[in-house]
mmCIF file of N, CA and C in Angstrom:
data_model
loop_
_atom_site.group_PDB
_atom_site.id
_atom_site.type_symbol
_atom_site.label_atom_id
_atom_site.label_comp_id
_atom_site.label_asym_id
_atom_site.label_seq_id
_atom_site.Cartn_x
_atom_site.Cartn_y
_atom_site.Cartn_z
ATOM 1 N N MET X 1 -3.115 50.004 -24.638
ATOM 2 C CA MET X 1 -3.158 49.351 -23.279
ATOM 3 C C MET X 1 -4.216 49.793 -22.368
ATOM 4 N N ASN X 2 -5.164 48.939 -21.961
ATOM 5 C CA ASN X 2 -6.278 49.396 -21.160
ATOM 6 C C ASN X 2 -5.965 49.338 -19.783
ATOM 7 N N ASN X 3 -4.850 48.866 -18.996
ATOM 8 C CA ASN X 3 -4.535 48.396 -17.955
ATOM 9 C C ASN X 3 -3.933 49.991 -17.099
ATOM 10 N N PRO X 4 -4.763 50.422 -16.086
ATOM 11 C CA PRO X 4 -4.397 51.794 -15.739
ATOM 12 C C PRO X 4 -2.827 51.858 -15.067
ATOM 13 N N ILE X 5 -2.594 50.685 -14.507
ATOM 14 C CA ILE X 5 -1.502 50.875 -13.818
ATOM 15 C C ILE X 5 -0.173 50.791 -14.738
ATOM 16 N N ILE X 6 -0.450 50.302 -15.849
ATOM 17 C CA ILE X 6 0.740 50.301 -16.986
ATOM 18 C C ILE X 6 0.626 51.576 -17.465
ATOM 19 N N ARG X 7 -0.533 51.961 -17.862
ATOM 20 C CA ARG X 7 -0.564 53.582 -18.642
ATOM 21 C C ARG X 7 -0.065 54.423 -17.362
ATOM 22 N N SER X 8 -0.159 54.321 -16.304
ATOM 23 C CA SER X 8 0.551 55.396 -15.199
ATOM 24 C C SER X 8 2.204 55.274 -15.081
ATOM 25 N N MET X 9 2.800 54.098 -15.343
ATOM 26 C CA MET X 9 4.083 53.824 -15.100
ATOM 27 C C MET X 9 5.010 55.034 -15.695
ATOM 28 N N LYS X 10 5.730 55.649 -14.862
ATOM 29 C CA LYS X 10 6.780 56.483 -15.310
ATOM 30 C C LYS X 10 7.838 55.918 -16.335
ATOM 31 N N PRO X 11 8.515 56.574 -17.059
ATOM 32 C CA PRO X 11 9.477 56.099 -17.867
ATOM 33 C C PRO X 11 10.618 55.997 -16.635
ATOM 34 N N THR X 12 11.627 54.630 -17.223
ATOM 35 C CA THR X 12 12.603 54.393 -16.544
ATOM 36 C C THR X 12 13.927 55.641 -16.550
ATOM 37 N N PRO X 13 14.197 55.909 -15.305
ATOM 38 C CA PRO X 13 15.380 56.730 -15.353
ATOM 39 C C PRO X 13 16.457 56.127 -16.365
ATOM 40 N N GLN X 14 17.134 57.211 -17.184
ATOM 41 C CA GLN X 14 18.380 57.006 -17.852
ATOM 42 C C GLN X 14 19.326 55.802 -17.180
ATOM 43 N N GLY X 15 20.000 54.699 -17.711
ATOM 44 C CA GLY X 15 20.934 54.090 -17.084
ATOM 45 C C GLY X 15 20.265 53.130 -16.059
ATOM 46 N N TRP X 16 19.029 52.828 -15.874
ATOM 47 C CA TRP X 16 18.460 52.442 -14.832
ATOM 48 C C TRP X 16 17.531 50.957 -15.752
ATOM 49 N N PRO X 17 17.531 49.895 -15.030
ATOM 50 C CA PRO X 17 16.745 48.896 -15.898
ATOM 51 C C PRO X 17 15.307 48.976 -15.273
ATOM 52 N N ARG X 18 14.276 48.487 -16.071
ATOM 53 C CA ARG X 18 12.949 48.240 -15.680
ATOM 54 C C ARG X 18 12.808 47.522 -14.604
ATOM 55 N N ILE X 19 13.439 46.561 -14.630
ATOM 56 C CA ILE X 19 12.970 45.454 -13.194
ATOM 57 C C ILE X 19 14.312 45.281 -12.522
ATOM 58 N N SER X 20 14.324 45.213 -10.978
ATOM 59 C CA SER X 20 15.571 44.994 -10.339
ATOM 60 C C SER X 20 15.157 44.119 -9.447
ATOM 61 N N SER X 21 16.056 43.229 -8.782
ATOM 62 C CA SER X 21 15.457 42.442 -7.795
ATOM 63 C C SER X 21 16.504 42.444 -6.553
ATOM 64 N N GLY X 22 15.965 41.981 -5.349
ATOM 65 C CA GLY X 22 16.938 42.117 -4.113
ATOM 66 C C GLY X 22 16.794 40.645 -3.556
ATOM 67 N N ILE X 23 18.102 40.420 -3.102
ATOM 68 C CA ILE X 23 18.346 39.331 -2.526
ATOM 69 C C ILE X 23 19.483 39.494 -1.050
ATOM 70 N N TYR X 24 19.158 38.597 -0.049
ATOM 71 C CA TYR X 24 19.520 38.837 1.269
ATOM 72 C C TYR X 24 20.339 37.760 1.519
ATOM 73 N N TYR X 25 21.491 37.680 1.957
ATOM 74 C CA TYR X 25 22.323 36.920 2.502
ATOM 75 C C TYR X 25 23.040 36.874 4.078
ATOM 76 N N ARG X 26 23.273 35.838 4.559
ATOM 77 C CA ARG X 26 23.762 36.152 5.775
ATOM 78 C C ARG X 26 25.174 36.589 5.736
ATOM 79 N N ASP X 27 25.973 36.433 4.936
ATOM 80 C CA ASP X 27 27.276 36.824 4.709
ATOM 81 C C ASP X 27 27.302 37.674 3.509
ATOM 82 N N ALA X 28 26.569 39.019 3.328
ATOM 83 C CA ALA X 28 26.529 39.834 2.063
ATOM 84 C C ALA X 28 27.885 39.962 1.661
ATOM 85 N N SER X 29 28.689 40.513 2.234
ATOM 86 C CA SER X 29 29.896 40.720 1.496
ATOM 87 C C SER X 29 30.530 39.875 0.908
ATOM 88 N N LYS X 30 30.653 38.615 1.429
ATOM 89 C CA LYS X 30 31.342 37.572 1.015
ATOM 90 C C LYS X 30 30.449 37.337 -0.241
ATOM 91 N N MET X 31 29.228 37.335 -0.444
ATOM 92 C CA MET X 31 28.506 36.992 -1.520
ATOM 93 C C MET X 31 28.770 37.783 -2.575
ATOM 94 N N ILE X 32 28.770 39.176 -2.456
ATOM 95 C CA ILE X 32 29.051 40.293 -3.236
ATOM 96 C C ILE X 32 30.425 39.964 -4.067
ATOM 97 N N THR X 33 31.253 39.518 -3.354
ATOM 98 C CA THR X 33 32.625 39.357 -4.074
ATOM 99 C C THR X 33 32.507 38.143 -4.686
ATOM 100 N N TRP X 34 31.655 36.949 -4.196
ATOM 101 C CA TRP X 34 31.813 35.561 -5.241
ATOM 102 C C TRP X 34 30.947 36.017 -6.343
ATOM 103 N N LEU X 35 29.958 36.747 -6.108
ATOM 104 C CA LEU X 35 28.985 36.897 -7.386
ATOM 105 C C LEU X 35 29.718 38.024 -8.595
ATOM 106 N N CYS X 36 30.417 38.803 -8.124
ATOM 107 C CA CYS X 36 31.511 39.415 -9.062
ATOM 108 C C CYS X 36 32.457 38.682 -9.450
ATOM 109 N N ASP X 37 33.327 37.876 -8.883
ATOM 110 C CA ASP X 37 34.298 36.769 -9.041
ATOM 111 C C ASP X 37 33.636 35.863 -10.202
ATOM 112 N N ALA X 38 32.624 35.319 -9.714
ATOM 113 C CA ALA X 38 32.219 34.099 -10.513
ATOM 114 C C ALA X 38 31.513 34.297 -11.842
ATOM 115 N N PHE X 39 30.715 35.494 -11.569
ATOM 116 C CA PHE X 39 29.859 35.760 -12.614
ATOM 117 C C PHE X 39 29.939 37.023 -13.435
ATOM 118 N N GLY X 40 30.890 38.000 -12.837
ATOM 119 C CA GLY X 40 31.250 38.914 -13.555
ATOM 120 C C GLY X 40 30.477 40.206 -13.248
ATOM 121 N N PHE X 41 29.754 40.031 -12.313
ATOM 122 C CA PHE X 41 28.469 41.420 -11.609
ATOM 123 C C PHE X 41 29.757 42.520 -11.381
ATOM 124 N N GLU X 42 29.446 43.441 -11.434
ATOM 125 C CA GLU X 42 30.237 44.638 -11.133
ATOM 126 C C GLU X 42 29.522 45.707 -10.095
ATOM 127 N N LEU X 43 30.344 45.891 -8.907
ATOM 128 C CA LEU X 43 29.900 46.350 -7.750
ATOM 129 C C LEU X 43 29.579 48.095 -8.018
ATOM 130 N N ARG X 44 28.511 48.511 -8.030
ATOM 131 C CA ARG X 44 28.076 50.030 -8.139
ATOM 132 C C ARG X 44 27.940 50.920 -6.930
ATOM 133 N N LEU X 45 27.393 50.226 -5.917
ATOM 134 C CA LEU X 45 27.327 50.836 -4.665
ATOM 135 C C LEU X 45 27.291 49.824 -3.720
ATOM 136 N N LYS X 46 27.844 50.184 -2.340
ATOM 137 C CA LYS X 46 27.722 49.223 -1.133
ATOM 138 C C LYS X 46 27.829 50.074 -0.174
ATOM 139 N N VAL X 47 26.783 50.026 0.822
ATOM 140 C CA VAL X 47 26.671 50.838 2.125
ATOM 141 C C VAL X 47 26.859 49.785 3.388
ATOM 142 N N ASP X 48 27.945 49.939 3.954
ATOM 143 C CA ASP X 48 28.131 49.053 5.246
ATOM 144 C C ASP X 48 27.329 49.628 6.266
ATOM 145 N N GLY X 49 26.913 48.669 6.957
ATOM 146 C CA GLY X 49 26.078 49.065 8.378
ATOM 147 C C GLY X 49 27.118 48.647 9.569
ATOM 148 N N ASP X 50 26.252 48.272 10.665
ATOM 149 C CA ASP X 50 26.822 47.728 12.052
ATOM 150 C C ASP X 50 27.663 46.636 12.081
ATOM 151 N N VAL X 51 28.693 46.358 12.995
ATOM 152 C CA VAL X 51 29.168 44.991 13.043
ATOM 153 C C VAL X 51 28.583 44.436 14.167
ATOM 154 N N ALA X 52 28.011 42.816 13.737
ATOM 155 C CA ALA X 52 27.383 41.992 14.582
ATOM 156 C C ALA X 52 28.125 40.526 14.378
ATOM 157 N N ASN X 53 28.358 40.084 15.618
ATOM 158 C CA ASN X 53 29.138 38.695 15.578
ATOM 159 C C ASN X 53 30.612 38.812 14.778
ATOM 160 N N GLY X 54 31.193 40.049 14.662
ATOM 161 C CA GLY X 54 32.564 39.890 14.090
ATOM 162 C C GLY X 54 32.228 40.486 12.468
ATOM 163 N N GLU X 55 31.091 40.690 11.920
ATOM 164 C CA GLU X 55 30.770 40.495 10.691
ATOM 165 C C GLU X 55 30.152 41.833 10.581
ATOM 166 N N VAL X 56 30.582 42.639 9.244
ATOM 167 C CA VAL X 56 29.913 43.934 9.020
ATOM 168 C C VAL X 56 28.797 43.600 8.085
ATOM 169 N N SER X 57 27.650 44.192 8.386
ATOM 170 C CA SER X 57 26.519 43.836 7.680
ATOM 171 C C SER X 57 26.556 44.956 6.541
ATOM 172 N N VAL X 58 25.590 44.596 5.541
ATOM 173 C CA VAL X 58 25.593 45.313 4.255
ATOM 174 C C VAL X 58 24.254 45.802 4.411
ATOM 175 N N VAL X 59 24.120 47.135 4.354
ATOM 176 C CA VAL X 59 22.776 47.690 4.378
ATOM 177 C C VAL X 59 22.119 47.616 3.104
ATOM 178 N N HIS X 60 22.786 47.933 2.214
ATOM 179 C CA HIS X 60 22.254 48.064 0.659
ATOM 180 C C HIS X 60 23.456 47.913 -0.267
ATOM 181 N N SER X 61 23.489 47.312 -1.134
ATOM 182 C CA SER X 61 24.430 47.128 -2.383
ATOM 183 C C SER X 61 23.895 47.213 -3.703
ATOM 184 N N GLU X 62 24.588 47.665 -4.901
ATOM 185 C CA GLU X 62 23.884 47.471 -5.964
ATOM 186 C C GLU X 62 25.151 46.726 -6.907
ATOM 187 N N LEU X 63 24.616 45.986 -7.473
ATOM 188 C CA LEU X 63 25.602 44.925 -8.497
ATOM 189 C C LEU X 63 24.887 45.182 -9.944
ATOM 190 N N THR X 64 25.680 45.549 -10.784
ATOM 191 C CA THR X 64 25.293 45.637 -12.409
ATOM 192 C C THR X 64 25.670 44.375 -13.209
ATOM 193 N N TYR X 65 25.152 43.967 -14.061
ATOM 194 C CA TYR X 65 25.396 43.002 -14.999
ATOM 195 C C TYR X 65 24.831 43.450 -16.251
ATOM 196 N N GLY X 66 25.615 44.060 -17.341
ATOM 197 C CA GLY X 66 24.913 44.328 -18.357
ATOM 198 C C GLY X 66 24.130 45.678 -18.156
ATOM 199 N N GLU X 67 22.650 45.382 -18.566
ATOM 200 C CA GLU X 67 21.712 46.618 -18.214
ATOM 201 C C GLU X 67 21.045 46.138 -16.782
ATOM 202 N N GLY X 68 21.248 45.073 -16.346
ATOM 203 C CA GLY X 68 20.369 44.647 -15.050
ATOM 204 C C GLY X 68 21.172 45.091 -14.038
ATOM 205 N N LEU X 69 20.338 44.940 -12.962
ATOM 206 C CA LEU X 69 20.732 45.415 -11.131
ATOM 207 C C LEU X 69 20.081 44.470 -10.623
ATOM 208 N N VAL X 70 20.996 43.977 -9.423
ATOM 209 C CA VAL X 70 20.530 43.253 -8.478
ATOM 210 C C VAL X 70 21.002 43.956 -6.804
ATOM 211 N N MET X 71 20.178 43.945 -6.138
ATOM 212 C CA MET X 71 20.525 44.756 -4.861
ATOM 213 C C MET X 71 20.789 43.635 -3.771
ATOM 214 N N VAL X 72 21.837 43.794 -3.151
ATOM 215 C CA VAL X 72 22.319 42.668 -2.307
ATOM 216 C C VAL X 72 22.430 43.260 -0.829
ATOM 217 N N GLY X 73 21.928 42.534 0.089
ATOM 218 C CA GLY X 73 22.094 43.134 1.676
ATOM 219 C C GLY X 73 22.009 41.875 2.530
ATOM 220 N N SER X 74 22.483 42.436 3.818
ATOM 221 C CA SER X 74 22.429 41.227 4.973
ATOM 222 C C SER X 74 21.009 40.764 5.175
ATOM 223 N N GLU X 75 20.949 39.635 5.588
ATOM 224 C CA GLU X 75 19.611 39.032 5.819
ATOM 225 C C GLU X 75 19.107 39.782 6.955
ATOM 226 N N ASN X 76 19.629 40.628 7.822
ATOM 227 C CA ASN X 76 19.079 41.067 8.957
ATOM 228 C C ASN X 76 18.401 42.503 8.604
ATOM 229 N N MET X 77 18.714 42.713 7.150
ATOM 230 C CA MET X 77 18.187 44.219 6.397
ATOM 231 C C MET X 77 17.002 43.904 5.686
ATOM 232 N N ALA X 78 16.562 42.540 5.432
ATOM 233 C CA ALA X 78 15.470 42.378 4.668
ATOM 234 C C ALA X 78 14.089 42.490 5.393
ATOM 235 N N PRO X 79 13.161 42.920 4.445
ATOM 236 C CA PRO X 79 11.932 43.413 4.846
ATOM 237 C C PRO X 79 11.242 42.231 5.715
ATOM 238 N N LYS X 80 10.629 42.585 6.947
ATOM 239 C CA LYS X 80 10.024 41.592 7.525
ATOM 240 C C LYS X 80 8.586 41.622 6.999
ATOM 241 N N ARG X 81 8.161 40.108 6.289
ATOM 242 C CA ARG X 81 6.817 40.475 5.689
ATOM 243 C C ARG X 81 6.344 38.778 6.192
ATOM 244 N N ARG X 82 4.728 39.121 6.529
ATOM 245 C CA ARG X 82 4.415 38.077 6.872
ATOM 246 C C ARG X 82 3.521 37.131 5.656
ATOM 247 N N LEU X 83 3.834 35.810 5.491
ATOM 248 C CA LEU X 83 3.154 35.236 4.490
ATOM 249 C C LEU X 83 1.526 35.086 4.670
ATOM 250 N N VAL X 84 0.820 35.262 3.471
ATOM 251 C CA VAL X 84 -0.833 35.059 3.689
ATOM 252 C C VAL X 84 -1.026 33.834 3.460
#
């Protein structure tokens, strides 16, 4: 391969997928439960944050499905990005 970015990639740590994604929801706790119940995801990690409007925000979570990983968090934790 001649692509310098690909040549410089480090190996994936054991037990981690090559690609993972992040999704943000208004009620992340409810969505985590739904994703686990409806599709069979398994909760590997969940970090709760502050309470706002009577709901606990999810700072970070990791759901696994086979070798895949999805990170789920509350929408107020989403990175603030400008669209160009």
